[in-house]
Short mmCIF file of C-alpha atoms in Angstrom, two decimals:
data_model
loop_
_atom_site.label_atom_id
_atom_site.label_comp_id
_atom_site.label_asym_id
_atom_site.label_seq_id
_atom_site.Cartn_x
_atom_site.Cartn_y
_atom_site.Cartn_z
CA UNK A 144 -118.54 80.85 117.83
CA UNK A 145 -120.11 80.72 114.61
CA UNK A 146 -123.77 82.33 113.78
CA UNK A 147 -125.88 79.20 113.50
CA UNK A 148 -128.55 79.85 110.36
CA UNK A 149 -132.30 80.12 111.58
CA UNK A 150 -134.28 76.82 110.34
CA UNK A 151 -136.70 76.77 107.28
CA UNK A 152 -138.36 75.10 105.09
CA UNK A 153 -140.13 76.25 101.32
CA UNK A 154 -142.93 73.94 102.25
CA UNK A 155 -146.23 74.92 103.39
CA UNK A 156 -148.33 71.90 104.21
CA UNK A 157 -145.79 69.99 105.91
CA UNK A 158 -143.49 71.88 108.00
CA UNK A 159 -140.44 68.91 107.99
CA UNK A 160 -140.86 68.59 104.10
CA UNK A 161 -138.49 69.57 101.77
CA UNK A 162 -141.12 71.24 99.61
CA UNK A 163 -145.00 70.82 99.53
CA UNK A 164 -145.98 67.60 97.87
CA UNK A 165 -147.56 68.81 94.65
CA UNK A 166 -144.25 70.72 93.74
CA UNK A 167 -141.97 67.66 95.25
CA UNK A 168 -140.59 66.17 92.02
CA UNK A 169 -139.92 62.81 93.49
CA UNK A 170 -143.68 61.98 94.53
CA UNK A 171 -145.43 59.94 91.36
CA UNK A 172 -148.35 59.84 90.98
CA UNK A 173 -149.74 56.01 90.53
CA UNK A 174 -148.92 52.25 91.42
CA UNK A 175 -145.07 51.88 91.88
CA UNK A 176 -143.08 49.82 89.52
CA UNK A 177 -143.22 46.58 89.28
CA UNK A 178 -140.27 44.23 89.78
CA UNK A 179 -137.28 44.39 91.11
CA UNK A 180 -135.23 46.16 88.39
CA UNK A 181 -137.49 48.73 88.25
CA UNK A 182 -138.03 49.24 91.93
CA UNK A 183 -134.47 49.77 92.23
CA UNK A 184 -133.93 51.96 89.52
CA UNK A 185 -136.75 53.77 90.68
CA UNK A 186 -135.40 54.64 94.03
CA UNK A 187 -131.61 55.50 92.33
CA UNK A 188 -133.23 57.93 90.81
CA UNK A 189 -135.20 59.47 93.31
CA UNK A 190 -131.57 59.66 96.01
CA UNK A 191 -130.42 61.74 92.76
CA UNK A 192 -132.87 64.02 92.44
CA UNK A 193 -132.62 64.62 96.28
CA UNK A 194 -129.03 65.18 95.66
CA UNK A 195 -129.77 67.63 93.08
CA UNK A 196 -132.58 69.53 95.15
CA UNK A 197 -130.32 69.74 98.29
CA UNK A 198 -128.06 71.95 96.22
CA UNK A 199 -130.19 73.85 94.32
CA UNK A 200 -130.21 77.74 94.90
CA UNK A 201 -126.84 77.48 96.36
CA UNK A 202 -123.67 79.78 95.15
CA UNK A 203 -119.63 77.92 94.75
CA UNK A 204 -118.54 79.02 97.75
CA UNK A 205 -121.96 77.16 99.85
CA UNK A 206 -121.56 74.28 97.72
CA UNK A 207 -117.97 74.47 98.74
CA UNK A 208 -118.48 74.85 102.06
CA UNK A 209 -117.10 72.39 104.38
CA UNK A 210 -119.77 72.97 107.36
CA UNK A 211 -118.97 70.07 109.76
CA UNK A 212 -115.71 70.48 110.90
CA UNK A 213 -113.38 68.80 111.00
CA UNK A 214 -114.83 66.59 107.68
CA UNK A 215 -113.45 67.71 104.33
CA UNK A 216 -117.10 66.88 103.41
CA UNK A 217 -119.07 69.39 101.24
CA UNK A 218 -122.04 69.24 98.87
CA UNK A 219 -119.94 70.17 96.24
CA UNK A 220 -117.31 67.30 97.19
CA UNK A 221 -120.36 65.33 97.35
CA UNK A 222 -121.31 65.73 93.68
CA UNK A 223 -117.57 64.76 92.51
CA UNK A 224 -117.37 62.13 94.34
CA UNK A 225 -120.64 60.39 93.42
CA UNK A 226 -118.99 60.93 90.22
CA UNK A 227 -116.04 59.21 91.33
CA UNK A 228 -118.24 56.18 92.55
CA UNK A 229 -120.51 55.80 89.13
CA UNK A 230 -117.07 55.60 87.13
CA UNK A 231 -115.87 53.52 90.01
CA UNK A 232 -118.67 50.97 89.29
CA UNK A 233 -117.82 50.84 86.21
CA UNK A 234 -114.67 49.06 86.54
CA UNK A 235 -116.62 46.49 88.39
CA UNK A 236 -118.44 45.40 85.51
CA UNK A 237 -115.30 44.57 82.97
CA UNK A 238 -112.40 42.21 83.32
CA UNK A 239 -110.28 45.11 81.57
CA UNK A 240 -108.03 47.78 82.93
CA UNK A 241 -109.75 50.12 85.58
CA UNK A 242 -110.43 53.54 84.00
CA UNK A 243 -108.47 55.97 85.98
CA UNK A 244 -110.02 58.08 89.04
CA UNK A 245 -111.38 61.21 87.53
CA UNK A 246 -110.13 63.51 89.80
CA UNK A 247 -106.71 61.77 90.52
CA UNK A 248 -105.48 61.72 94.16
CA UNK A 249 -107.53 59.31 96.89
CA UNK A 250 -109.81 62.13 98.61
CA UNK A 251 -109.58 64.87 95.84
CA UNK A 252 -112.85 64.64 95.16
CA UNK A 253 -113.50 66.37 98.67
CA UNK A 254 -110.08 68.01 99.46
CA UNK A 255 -110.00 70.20 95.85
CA UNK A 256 -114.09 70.64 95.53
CA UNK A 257 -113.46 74.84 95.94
CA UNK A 258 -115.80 77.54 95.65
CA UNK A 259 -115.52 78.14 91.63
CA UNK A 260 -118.14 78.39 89.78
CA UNK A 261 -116.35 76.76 87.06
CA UNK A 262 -115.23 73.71 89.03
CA UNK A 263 -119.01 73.36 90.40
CA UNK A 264 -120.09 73.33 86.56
CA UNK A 265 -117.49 70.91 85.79
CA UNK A 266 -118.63 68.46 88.82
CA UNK A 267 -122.49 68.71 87.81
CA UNK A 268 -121.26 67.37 83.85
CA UNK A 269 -118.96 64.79 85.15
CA UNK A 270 -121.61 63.78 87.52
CA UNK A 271 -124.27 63.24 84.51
CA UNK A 272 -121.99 61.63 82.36
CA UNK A 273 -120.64 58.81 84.60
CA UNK A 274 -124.34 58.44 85.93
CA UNK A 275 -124.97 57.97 82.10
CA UNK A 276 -122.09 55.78 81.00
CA UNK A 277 -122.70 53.50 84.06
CA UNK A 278 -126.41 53.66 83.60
CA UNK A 279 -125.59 52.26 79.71
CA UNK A 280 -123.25 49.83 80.96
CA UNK A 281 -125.68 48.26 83.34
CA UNK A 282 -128.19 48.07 80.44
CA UNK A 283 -126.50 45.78 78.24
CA UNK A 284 -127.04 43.22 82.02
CA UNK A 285 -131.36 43.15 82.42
CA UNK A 286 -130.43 39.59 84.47
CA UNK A 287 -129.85 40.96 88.28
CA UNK A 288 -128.54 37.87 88.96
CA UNK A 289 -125.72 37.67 86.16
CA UNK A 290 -122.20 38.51 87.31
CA UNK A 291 -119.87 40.85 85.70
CA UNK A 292 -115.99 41.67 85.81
CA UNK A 293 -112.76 39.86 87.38
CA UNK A 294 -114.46 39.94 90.83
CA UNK A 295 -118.30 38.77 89.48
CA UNK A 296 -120.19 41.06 91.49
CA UNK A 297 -123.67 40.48 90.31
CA UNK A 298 -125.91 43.40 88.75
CA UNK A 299 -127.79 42.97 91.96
CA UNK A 300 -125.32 43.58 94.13
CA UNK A 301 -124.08 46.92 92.25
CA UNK A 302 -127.35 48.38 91.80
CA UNK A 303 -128.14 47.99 95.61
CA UNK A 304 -124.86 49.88 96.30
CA UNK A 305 -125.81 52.51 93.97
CA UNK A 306 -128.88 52.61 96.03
CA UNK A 307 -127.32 52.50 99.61
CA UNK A 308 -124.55 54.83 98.37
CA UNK A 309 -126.71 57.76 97.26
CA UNK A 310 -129.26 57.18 100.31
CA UNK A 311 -126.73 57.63 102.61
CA UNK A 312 -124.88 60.88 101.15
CA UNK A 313 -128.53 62.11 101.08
CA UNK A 314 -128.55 61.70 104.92
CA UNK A 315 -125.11 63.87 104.67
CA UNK A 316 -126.81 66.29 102.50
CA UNK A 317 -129.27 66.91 104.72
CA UNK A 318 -126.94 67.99 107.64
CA UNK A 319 -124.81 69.73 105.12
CA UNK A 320 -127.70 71.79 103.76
CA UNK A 321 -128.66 72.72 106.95
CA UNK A 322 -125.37 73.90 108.27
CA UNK A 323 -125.10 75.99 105.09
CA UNK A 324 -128.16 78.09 104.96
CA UNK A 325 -130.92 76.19 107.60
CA UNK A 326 -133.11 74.60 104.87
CA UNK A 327 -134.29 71.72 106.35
CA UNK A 328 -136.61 68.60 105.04
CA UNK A 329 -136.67 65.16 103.83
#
């Protein structure tokens, strides 16, 4: 039997908080945005910042780890393959040829997420520059109802999957997190 990692937590006021609120970088000060665009962009980018802050202070081989057996699931398997999704997305917005899965074979975004430090740096880039390039190509679409690509998803619909798909991998995060070194929080 494994050696289960005590519990903890940086924050101070709230003991189930990921960190106290006046050094949480996802609480804003102010009204919340206004509109639906905006609203939804809003939340996107708070689900990546939590994505971010679940695997900060972590080494390769803890972003690496797989700590729910028998799941090939890691954080660091997480980060390639939200990668994977954003270029995914992508291709739903064109009527062109797909662009190719960036790390090749179904699942090796998981299965070949190892504990390098040079394959965790290359997973953080990728990550930013599909978020970016998919970010840009949604841009050039302001109208949530306009549909895009051979299938005509509608902006809507993608950016509510972006959503949904980094809200729930935050939910794996958590568990992953905790498994790794106890850290525990929202």
């Amino acid at each position: 039997m494994t050696e289960q990692p005590a519990r903890w937590t940086q924050a101070s006021v709230y003991p189930d908080m990921w960190a106290d609120p006046a050094d949480d970088p996802r609480n804003s000060e102010g009204p919340s945005p206004d509109g639906e665009l905006a609203t939804l962009e809003d939340y996107l980018t708070n689900y990546r910042l939590t994505v971010r802050m679940k695997c900060e202070g972590l080494d390769a081989e803890q972003l690496a780890r797989r700590s729910v057996p028998p799941s090939t699931m890691s954080l660091l398997g997480l980060v390639r393959h939200l990668a994977e999704v954003e270029r995914d997305w992508r291709n739903w917005t064109t009527d062109g040829e797909p662009l190719p899965k960036l790390y090749g074979a179904r699942d090796a975004d998981f299965d070949e997420a190892v504990a390098d430090p040079a394959v965790v740096e290359a997973a953080w880039r990728d990550l930013e520059r599909e978020q970016a390039a998919t970010d840009a190509a949604l841009a050039e679409h302001p109208d949530l109802g306009e549909r895009l690509g051979k299938h005509g998803v509608s902006v809507r619909e993608l950016l509510v999957h972006r959503v949904e798909e980094y809200a729930r991998h935050c939910g794996h995060a958590d568990l992953l997190r905790e498994c790794v070194d106890g850290r525990v929080g929202q």
